[in-house]
Each structure stands twice: as structure tokens, then as C-alpha cells.
Coordinates of C-alpha atoms in Angstrom, one line a residue:
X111 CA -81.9 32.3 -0.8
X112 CA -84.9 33.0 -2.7
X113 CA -85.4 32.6 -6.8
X114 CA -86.5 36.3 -7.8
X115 CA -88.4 37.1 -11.0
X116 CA -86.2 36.9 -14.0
X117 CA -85.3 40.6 -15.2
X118 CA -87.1 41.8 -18.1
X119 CA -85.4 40.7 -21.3
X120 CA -83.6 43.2 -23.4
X121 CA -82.7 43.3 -27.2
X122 CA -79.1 42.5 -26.0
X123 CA -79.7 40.7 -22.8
X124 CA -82.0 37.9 -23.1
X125 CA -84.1 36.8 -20.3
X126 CA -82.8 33.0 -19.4
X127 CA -78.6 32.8 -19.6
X128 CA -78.3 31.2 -23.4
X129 CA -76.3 28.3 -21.7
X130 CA -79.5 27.4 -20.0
X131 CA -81.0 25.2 -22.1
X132 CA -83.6 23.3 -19.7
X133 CA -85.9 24.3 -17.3
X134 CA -85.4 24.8 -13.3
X135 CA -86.1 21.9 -11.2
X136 CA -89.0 22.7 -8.5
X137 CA -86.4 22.7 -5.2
X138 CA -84.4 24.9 -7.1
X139 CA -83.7 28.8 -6.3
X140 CA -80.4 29.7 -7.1
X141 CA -79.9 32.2 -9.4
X142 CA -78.2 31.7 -13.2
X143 CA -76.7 34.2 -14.8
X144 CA -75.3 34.4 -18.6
X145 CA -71.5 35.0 -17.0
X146 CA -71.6 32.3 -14.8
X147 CA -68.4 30.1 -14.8
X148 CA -68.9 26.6 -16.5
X149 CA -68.5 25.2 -13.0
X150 CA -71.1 27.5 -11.8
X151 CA -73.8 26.6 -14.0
X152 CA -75.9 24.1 -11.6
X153 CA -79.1 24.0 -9.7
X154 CA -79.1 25.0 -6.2
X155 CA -82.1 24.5 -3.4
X156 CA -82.5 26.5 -0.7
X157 CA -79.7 25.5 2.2
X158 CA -81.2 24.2 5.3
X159 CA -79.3 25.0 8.5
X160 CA -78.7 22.5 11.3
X161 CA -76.8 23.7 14.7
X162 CA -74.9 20.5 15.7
X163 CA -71.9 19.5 17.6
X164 CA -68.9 18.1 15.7
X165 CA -65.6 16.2 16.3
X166 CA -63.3 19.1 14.9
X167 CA -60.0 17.0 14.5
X168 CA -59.7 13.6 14.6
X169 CA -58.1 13.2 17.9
X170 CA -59.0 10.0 20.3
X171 CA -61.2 10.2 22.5
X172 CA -63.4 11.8 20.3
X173 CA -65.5 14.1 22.7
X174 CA -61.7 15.6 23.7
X175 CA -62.5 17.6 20.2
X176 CA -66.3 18.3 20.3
X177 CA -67.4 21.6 19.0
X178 CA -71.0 23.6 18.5
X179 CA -71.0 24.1 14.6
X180 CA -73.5 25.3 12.2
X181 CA -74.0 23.0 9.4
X182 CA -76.0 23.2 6.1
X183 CA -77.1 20.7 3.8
X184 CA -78.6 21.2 0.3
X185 CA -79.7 20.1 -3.1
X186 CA -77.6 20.4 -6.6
X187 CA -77.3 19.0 -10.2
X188 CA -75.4 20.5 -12.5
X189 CA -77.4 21.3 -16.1
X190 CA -77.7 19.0 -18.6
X191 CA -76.6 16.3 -16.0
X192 CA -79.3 14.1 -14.4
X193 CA -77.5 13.2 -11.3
X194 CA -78.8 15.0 -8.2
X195 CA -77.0 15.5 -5.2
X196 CA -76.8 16.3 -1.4
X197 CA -73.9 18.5 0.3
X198 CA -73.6 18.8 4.1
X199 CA -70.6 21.6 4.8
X200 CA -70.3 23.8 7.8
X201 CA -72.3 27.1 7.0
X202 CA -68.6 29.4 6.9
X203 CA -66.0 27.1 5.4
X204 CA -66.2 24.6 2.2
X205 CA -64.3 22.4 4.6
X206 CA -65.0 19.1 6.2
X207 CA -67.8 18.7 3.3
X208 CA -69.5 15.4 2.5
X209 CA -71.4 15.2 -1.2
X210 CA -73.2 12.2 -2.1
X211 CA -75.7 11.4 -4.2
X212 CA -79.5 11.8 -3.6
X213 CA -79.6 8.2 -4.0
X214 CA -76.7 7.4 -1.3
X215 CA -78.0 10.2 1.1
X216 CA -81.6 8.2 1.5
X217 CA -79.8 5.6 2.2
X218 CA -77.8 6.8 4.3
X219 CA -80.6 8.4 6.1
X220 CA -82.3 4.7 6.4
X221 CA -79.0 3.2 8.7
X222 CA -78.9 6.3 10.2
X223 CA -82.2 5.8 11.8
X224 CA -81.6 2.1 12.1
X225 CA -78.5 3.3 13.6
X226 CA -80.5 5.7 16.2
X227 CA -83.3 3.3 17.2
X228 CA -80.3 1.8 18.9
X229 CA -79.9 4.4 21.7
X230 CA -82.0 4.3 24.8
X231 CA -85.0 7.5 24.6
X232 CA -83.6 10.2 26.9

């Protein structure tokens, strides 16, 4: 998803949705329209997609339920709200979905690679 040019503003459309009352952050390139639903009305970065393999149930032993699965992670904050966050959901279902904060999601990414230096290089 790209951010295109806002359209031209009209005498009964204005340019910017009147709900948007601050300016875009620089990862952002959703698109914000004057009908969007109040839930709706948040910053969005462009998704990046991962291919991975995923436990689809949770079933012991785990690799009895490994599947390939797209994934995608990306940015949000909803306006007028100064909490950013990171969602990683599989790329055609909402559904399993993990959303933390930016702050929790470098840390995260810290003991994750702690957590990798552990295994032996292949």
C-alpha cells in the first residue's frame, strides 16, 4: 500500500478528512478518508510480509501441527493518541494476531535475539 496524492479539494469536499486534525507520521501510508468509522481513523505503515512456519493449534508435540504461513507485521497509532504500535497477524485472517506496543515489540526483539544466539549456526 502506497499513500497517493490527496485529491484536489472541492468547495464541498475538503482536502484532509475534517476529523484529521494532525499531521501523518513519516511510516505512515494508509489512506484517511472523511467517512471513515471512528475505529478506523488511525495511522497505518506499509505491511511487511514474512513467509514463516507456524504451530496452527496447540497440540503437543508441537511440530505434529507445523504449517507454512504468510505473516505480516506493521505499524499503527490511532490519531490524537501518542501510543504506537506493532501487529503481527497472518496475511488472510485477523486471527492468531499479536499487538503490542512499539515499546514491548523492541524488547521483545532484544530476547528474541538473546534467545537465538542460543542455537548452534547451521
Amino acid at each position: 500500500m502506497t499513500r497517493r496524492d490527496p485529491e484536489p479539494a472541492t468547495d464541498d469536499q475538503p482536502q484532509h478528512p475534517t476529523w484529521l486534525t494532525e499531521g501523518c507520521p513519516p511510516w505512515c501510508t494508509g489512506e484517511h478518508g472523511q467517512l471513515d468509522h471512528p475505529d478506523d481513523r488511525y495511522h497505518r505503515s506499509e505491511a511487511s510480509i514474512v513467509p514463516g512456519v507456524v504451530a496452527a493449534r496447540p497440540v503437543a508435540p508441537v511440530t505434529a501441527s507445523l504449517q507454512g504461513l504468510d505473516l505480516v507485521a506493521w505499524l499503527g497509532r490511532y490519531v490524537g493518541e501518542s501510543v504506537e504500535w506493532v501487529v503481527i497477524e497472518p496475511i488472510d485472517r485477523r486471527e492468531p494476531r499479536l499487538v503490542v506496543t512499539a515499546e514491548t515489540a523492541r524488547s521483545l526483539v532484544q530476547h528474541l535475539t538473546a534467545q537465538l544466539t542460543r542455537l548452534q549456526p547451521r
